[in-house]
Amino acid sequence: MERYICIHGHFYQPPRENPWLEAVEPQDSASPYHDWNARITEECYAPNALSHILDEEGRTVEIVNNYARISFDFGPTLLAWLERNAHEVTTAILQADRESQTRYAGHGSAIAQAYTHMILPLASRRDKWTQVVWGVQDFAHRFGRLPEGMWLPETAVDLETLEILAAHGIRFTILAPHQAMRVRKIGTSRWEDVTGGKVDPTTAYLLHLPSGRTINLFFYHEPISHAVAFEGLLANGEEFARRLLSGFSAAKEGAQLVHIATDGETYGHHHRFGDMALAYALHTIESSGLARLTNYGEYLEKHPPEHEVEIFENTSWSCAHGVERWKSDCGCNTGMHPGWNQKWREPLREALDWLRDSLVTPFEVSAGELLRDPWKARDDYIHVLLNRSVEFVDSWLHNHAARPLSREEKVTVLKLLELQRHAMLMYTSDAWFFDDLSGIETIQVLRHAGRVLQLAQETLQKDLEPGFLERLEKAKSNIASYGDGRKIYEEFVRPAVVDLEKLVAHYAVSSLFESYPQQARVYCYIVDREDLRVFQAGEVRLAVGRVHVRSEITWESGQYSFGVLHFGDHNLNATVRRFQGEEAYEAMVEGIVGPFQRADFPEVIRCMDSHFQGKRYSLHSLFKEEQRRILERILEVTLAEAEASYRHIYEHYAPLMNFLHDLGIPLPREFQAAAEFVLNRSLRRALESEAFNPTEIHSILEEIRKRKVPLDTAPLALAAQQVIERMAEQFLEDPANLSLLQEFASAVELIHSLPFQVNLWRAQNLYYHALKTVYPGFRRKAVEGDTKAQVWIEQFTSLGRKLAVRVE
């Protein structure tokens, strides 16, 4: 009997980018990380690229790339984010696919994914087609080959979707066992009922489609998959391996494939150190010889299906009611909010469907005047998403245009295609998955809808917002303060809408706090500064200027003038308008600067209002990232004053606090608050200091212990992690420097004394790299009698013990 094991990880995050800025803004719920993508990368995507295999004493003995030995799919929008923000992780993923082709007879372990993770059975045929086209082309662009398989979001399936997969050369997909209806041996007529998940998951199946095409299906082992995801199986890598091996049947002859499928985030994000359990299980299975690791492509080549299957359409892996979770109050939810309902799902989908359908004919008519085939252009637009250089986009437009296009017409085409992109992004499945309409995932899709509405108004002269909000109002939140979909839209979407004027307002305000180059990239816009004049009168500052701004996405552009008056702190007024010509601009500058130089600030404001005649902007108008950065600068003085006050209380009353401590009397809340503030700030400052001082840190820790001060552990742990990583990097740059090695070792020793856990994963990785590349040379010298090398070996080995990395 041939025994094969395949573990599939579905790695995915919903698109989190601000639809107008094409960047992920800070998400406080992911603290201390910038956003959820960053947090999950740190907890899952990066660790799986460098996963540690431990010995019986808990020491790292090997670091491996899990992706090279499992089957996996990555969401295209997530891979795009990783490429921009964690390039080394992307490199490891692509390298793993290349390694797996060598390992698995030329079959790469990566498979594609439908582009925006919409529930395909609920999508229009046209959207299904584009989702598959974009998924295939994005995969080919990144992995350098066409995909053999494609993951269906939530494994939601219907025959039309499978027809489209087969039409694009997809050989297989993966489903849940309960999605199989009946099977029969190929060449026979008798069907066997396998409803209720009774299908044999240890083999591949062939599905005959109505068109005459075929596609292969794999049904994963549900009990083991469930144990991995929800039953704590990843707590022990050895037990994980045993459970996988238990999936084989001694009674069955021939080849068997035990394969499981879960969210990839299971391995590290949902279950801490899950990546290590995975690495250990894979290592155990391979080294024992009890089964052979494979992927789906290789298994299909070696063991083509002997049975055919029919499926239940409109089913998925995460809804017991088919695909109702994404359109109705079916009862499926996270279980975290008993008493809540999900009746909001139906009107949310109806509102989005209405918006999508209302734009089909107007899009065809408007785009049809400029493009040879609007829908073919939409399918091909994926290449623009992958290469937005002016040269490429211009060539792309030339290839698709029905005739030579003016610059304004090119802008219109790009806006129409962006409308279509966001009309698909607004169907990202997560919007319906969770418990309430006010969740960040649902707000995200409403923002994509908001971008669609804006572009429809600009390109099609269609004001669809009233009709959309009328329908969205029927979706009721479980949280009384949020009310309904209309209120949520007005609170979270409408203020986020960006146009060129708002972009210039952001630039104008932030230019008082940071120095921009002559040409600056502000998110997905290029701002060319044509003039900037800054004046100061005491603490009050005035900036007037003129810029040309252009969107890198739609090529929309404009020339604007602006004025900003800053009274200090957070008090700021800004105004923006379209550039009215050189003469009007100079008159504005003269009219505003004159009163400013006389310190007649009311007159300055009156002149600004008179010239700009538009909306006023303030720090509220800044995009979230810069808003926080500027407010931090403004708060520096205030916080320094607060810290000085707390520190005065703490130091002045220290003797009394010591006396109370000796008597065993709890500190009054006022003293406790001062101690907590001062000691947390002192510890964080000491950890972040370039001049790392273990003695000072130990002294602060002793005070913390004595005062029983609660610690703000998340930012402190991150600060400690960063200092260790900095020292590891410095050592690796100059590994022969014994003092750097000793400083690194003393810092690690100190980290172990902290009253909270610090992530040493990256420091261990850097040490392991030195172990494999630097250590052998020093070892040879030490054996030859080099005393300096012998000291280095002793220190390096000691550091390995502290980092829990085994040195042979």
Coordinates of C-alpha atoms in Angstrom, one line a residue, residues 279-467:
A279 CA 7.2 21.5 11.0
Y280 CA 7.7 18.8 13.5
A281 CA 4.9 16.6 12.2
L282 CA 6.2 16.9 8.6
H283 CA 9.7 16.1 9.8
T284 CA 8.5 13.1 11.8
I285 CA 6.4 11.7 8.9
E286 CA 9.3 12.1 6.4
S287 CA 12.0 10.7 8.7
S288 CA 9.9 7.8 9.8
G289 CA 9.2 6.6 6.3
L290 CA 5.7 5.7 7.4
A291 CA 4.1 7.8 4.6
R292 CA 5.3 10.0 1.8
L293 CA 4.6 13.8 1.6
T294 CA 3.0 14.9 -1.6
N295 CA 0.9 17.6 -3.2
Y296 CA -2.3 17.3 -5.2
G297 CA -0.7 17.8 -8.6
E298 CA 1.8 15.0 -8.0
Y299 CA -0.8 12.7 -6.6
L300 CA -3.1 13.2 -9.6
E301 CA -0.2 12.3 -12.0
K302 CA 0.7 9.2 -10.1
H303 CA -2.9 8.1 -9.2
P304 CA -5.6 9.5 -11.6
P305 CA -9.2 9.2 -10.3
E306 CA -10.8 5.7 -10.4
H307 CA -14.1 7.1 -9.3
E308 CA -16.4 9.9 -10.5
V309 CA -18.5 12.1 -8.2
E310 CA -21.5 14.3 -8.2
I311 CA -21.8 17.2 -5.8
F312 CA -24.3 19.3 -3.9
E313 CA -24.3 22.7 -5.5
N314 CA -24.5 25.9 -3.5
T315 CA -22.6 24.4 -0.6
S316 CA -19.5 25.5 1.4
W317 CA -17.2 24.3 4.2
S318 CA -18.3 26.9 6.8
C319 CA -22.1 27.0 6.5
A320 CA -24.3 24.1 7.4
H321 CA -27.0 25.7 5.3
G322 CA -25.1 25.8 2.0
V323 CA -24.2 29.4 1.2
E324 CA -26.9 31.1 3.3
R325 CA -24.3 32.5 5.7
W326 CA -23.5 35.1 3.0
K327 CA -27.1 36.2 2.3
S328 CA -29.4 35.4 5.3
D329 CA -29.8 34.9 9.0
C330 CA -29.3 31.2 8.7
G331 CA -28.0 30.7 12.3
C332 CA -24.3 30.4 11.4
N333 CA -22.2 32.9 13.3
T334 CA -19.1 33.0 15.5
G335 CA -20.9 32.2 18.7
M336 CA -19.4 35.1 20.4
H337 CA -22.6 37.2 20.8
P338 CA -25.5 35.1 22.0
G339 CA -28.8 36.9 21.3
W340 CA -27.6 38.8 18.3
N341 CA -29.1 38.1 14.8
Q342 CA -27.7 38.4 11.3
K343 CA -30.8 39.6 9.6
W344 CA -28.7 42.4 8.2
R345 CA -27.0 40.0 5.8
E346 CA -29.9 39.9 3.4
P347 CA -30.5 43.7 2.9
L348 CA -26.7 44.2 2.7
R349 CA -26.4 41.8 -0.2
E350 CA -29.6 43.1 -1.9
A351 CA -28.2 46.7 -1.7
L352 CA -24.9 45.6 -3.2
D353 CA -26.6 43.5 -5.9
W354 CA -28.8 46.5 -6.8
L355 CA -25.8 48.8 -7.1
R356 CA -23.9 46.2 -9.2
D357 CA -26.8 45.6 -11.5
S358 CA -27.7 49.3 -11.9
L359 CA -24.2 49.9 -13.4
V360 CA -24.1 47.1 -15.9
T361 CA -25.8 48.8 -18.9
P362 CA -24.4 52.3 -18.2
F363 CA -20.9 50.7 -18.0
E364 CA -21.4 48.8 -21.3
V365 CA -22.6 51.9 -23.1
S366 CA -20.1 54.4 -21.8
A367 CA -17.1 52.0 -21.9
G368 CA -18.3 50.7 -25.3
E369 CA -17.7 54.1 -26.8
L370 CA -14.0 54.0 -25.8
L371 CA -13.1 50.3 -25.7
R372 CA -13.4 47.6 -28.3
D373 CA -14.8 45.1 -25.7
P374 CA -15.5 46.5 -22.2
W375 CA -15.8 43.2 -20.5
K376 CA -12.8 41.7 -22.2
A377 CA -10.9 44.9 -21.1
R378 CA -12.1 44.2 -17.5
D379 CA -10.8 40.7 -17.6
D380 CA -7.5 42.0 -18.9
Y381 CA -7.3 44.8 -16.4
I382 CA -5.5 42.5 -14.0
H383 CA -2.3 43.3 -15.9
V384 CA -2.7 46.9 -15.1
L385 CA -3.1 46.0 -11.4
L386 CA 0.2 44.2 -11.6
N387 CA 2.0 47.0 -13.5
R388 CA 0.7 50.6 -13.1
S389 CA 3.7 52.2 -14.7
V390 CA 2.6 55.0 -17.1
E391 CA 4.4 53.3 -20.0
F392 CA 2.6 50.0 -19.5
V393 CA -0.8 51.4 -18.9
D394 CA -0.6 53.7 -21.9
S395 CA 0.3 50.6 -24.1
W396 CA -2.5 48.6 -22.5
L397 CA -5.0 51.4 -23.3
H398 CA -3.8 51.6 -26.9
N399 CA -4.3 47.8 -27.3
H400 CA -7.9 47.9 -25.9
A401 CA -9.1 51.3 -27.2
A402 CA -11.7 51.5 -30.0
R403 CA -9.9 54.5 -31.3
P404 CA -7.2 57.0 -30.3
L405 CA -8.1 58.3 -26.9
S406 CA -7.6 61.8 -25.5
R407 CA -6.1 62.2 -22.0
E408 CA -9.5 62.9 -20.6
E409 CA -10.9 59.8 -22.2
K410 CA -8.0 57.7 -20.8
V411 CA -8.9 59.0 -17.3
T412 CA -12.6 58.0 -18.0
V413 CA -11.5 54.4 -19.0
L414 CA -9.4 53.9 -16.0
K415 CA -12.1 55.2 -13.7
L416 CA -14.7 52.9 -15.3
L417 CA -12.4 49.9 -14.8
E418 CA -11.7 50.9 -11.2
L419 CA -15.4 51.1 -10.7
Q420 CA -15.6 47.5 -11.8
R421 CA -12.7 46.4 -9.6
H422 CA -14.3 47.9 -6.5
A423 CA -17.7 46.5 -7.6
M424 CA -16.1 43.1 -7.1
L425 CA -14.1 44.0 -3.9
M426 CA -17.4 45.0 -2.3
Y427 CA -18.4 41.3 -2.3
T428 CA -15.4 40.1 -0.2
S429 CA -16.9 37.2 1.8
D430 CA -15.8 38.4 5.3
A431 CA -18.4 41.1 5.2
W432 CA -21.1 38.5 5.9
F433 CA -19.1 36.0 7.9
F434 CA -19.1 37.7 11.3
D435 CA -21.8 38.8 13.7
D436 CA -22.6 42.4 13.0
L437 CA -23.0 45.0 10.3
S438 CA -20.7 47.3 12.1
G439 CA -17.6 45.0 11.9
I440 CA -14.5 46.3 10.3
E441 CA -14.9 43.7 7.5
T442 CA -18.4 44.9 6.6
I443 CA -17.3 48.6 6.8
Q444 CA -14.5 47.7 4.4
V445 CA -16.9 46.4 1.7
L446 CA -19.1 49.5 2.2
R447 CA -16.1 51.7 1.6
H448 CA -15.6 49.8 -1.7
A449 CA -19.2 50.5 -2.5
G450 CA -18.6 54.1 -1.6
R451 CA -15.8 54.2 -4.1
V452 CA -18.1 52.7 -6.7
L453 CA -20.8 55.3 -6.1
Q454 CA -18.2 58.1 -6.4
L455 CA -16.8 56.8 -9.7
A456 CA -20.4 56.2 -11.1
Q457 CA -21.2 59.8 -10.3
E458 CA -18.0 61.1 -12.0
T459 CA -18.0 58.9 -15.1
L460 CA -21.6 57.9 -15.7
Q461 CA -23.4 60.9 -14.1
K462 CA -25.3 58.4 -12.0
D463 CA -26.2 59.5 -8.5
L464 CA -27.0 56.1 -7.0
E465 CA -26.2 56.9 -3.4
P466 CA -29.8 57.7 -2.3
G467 CA -31.1 54.5 -3.7

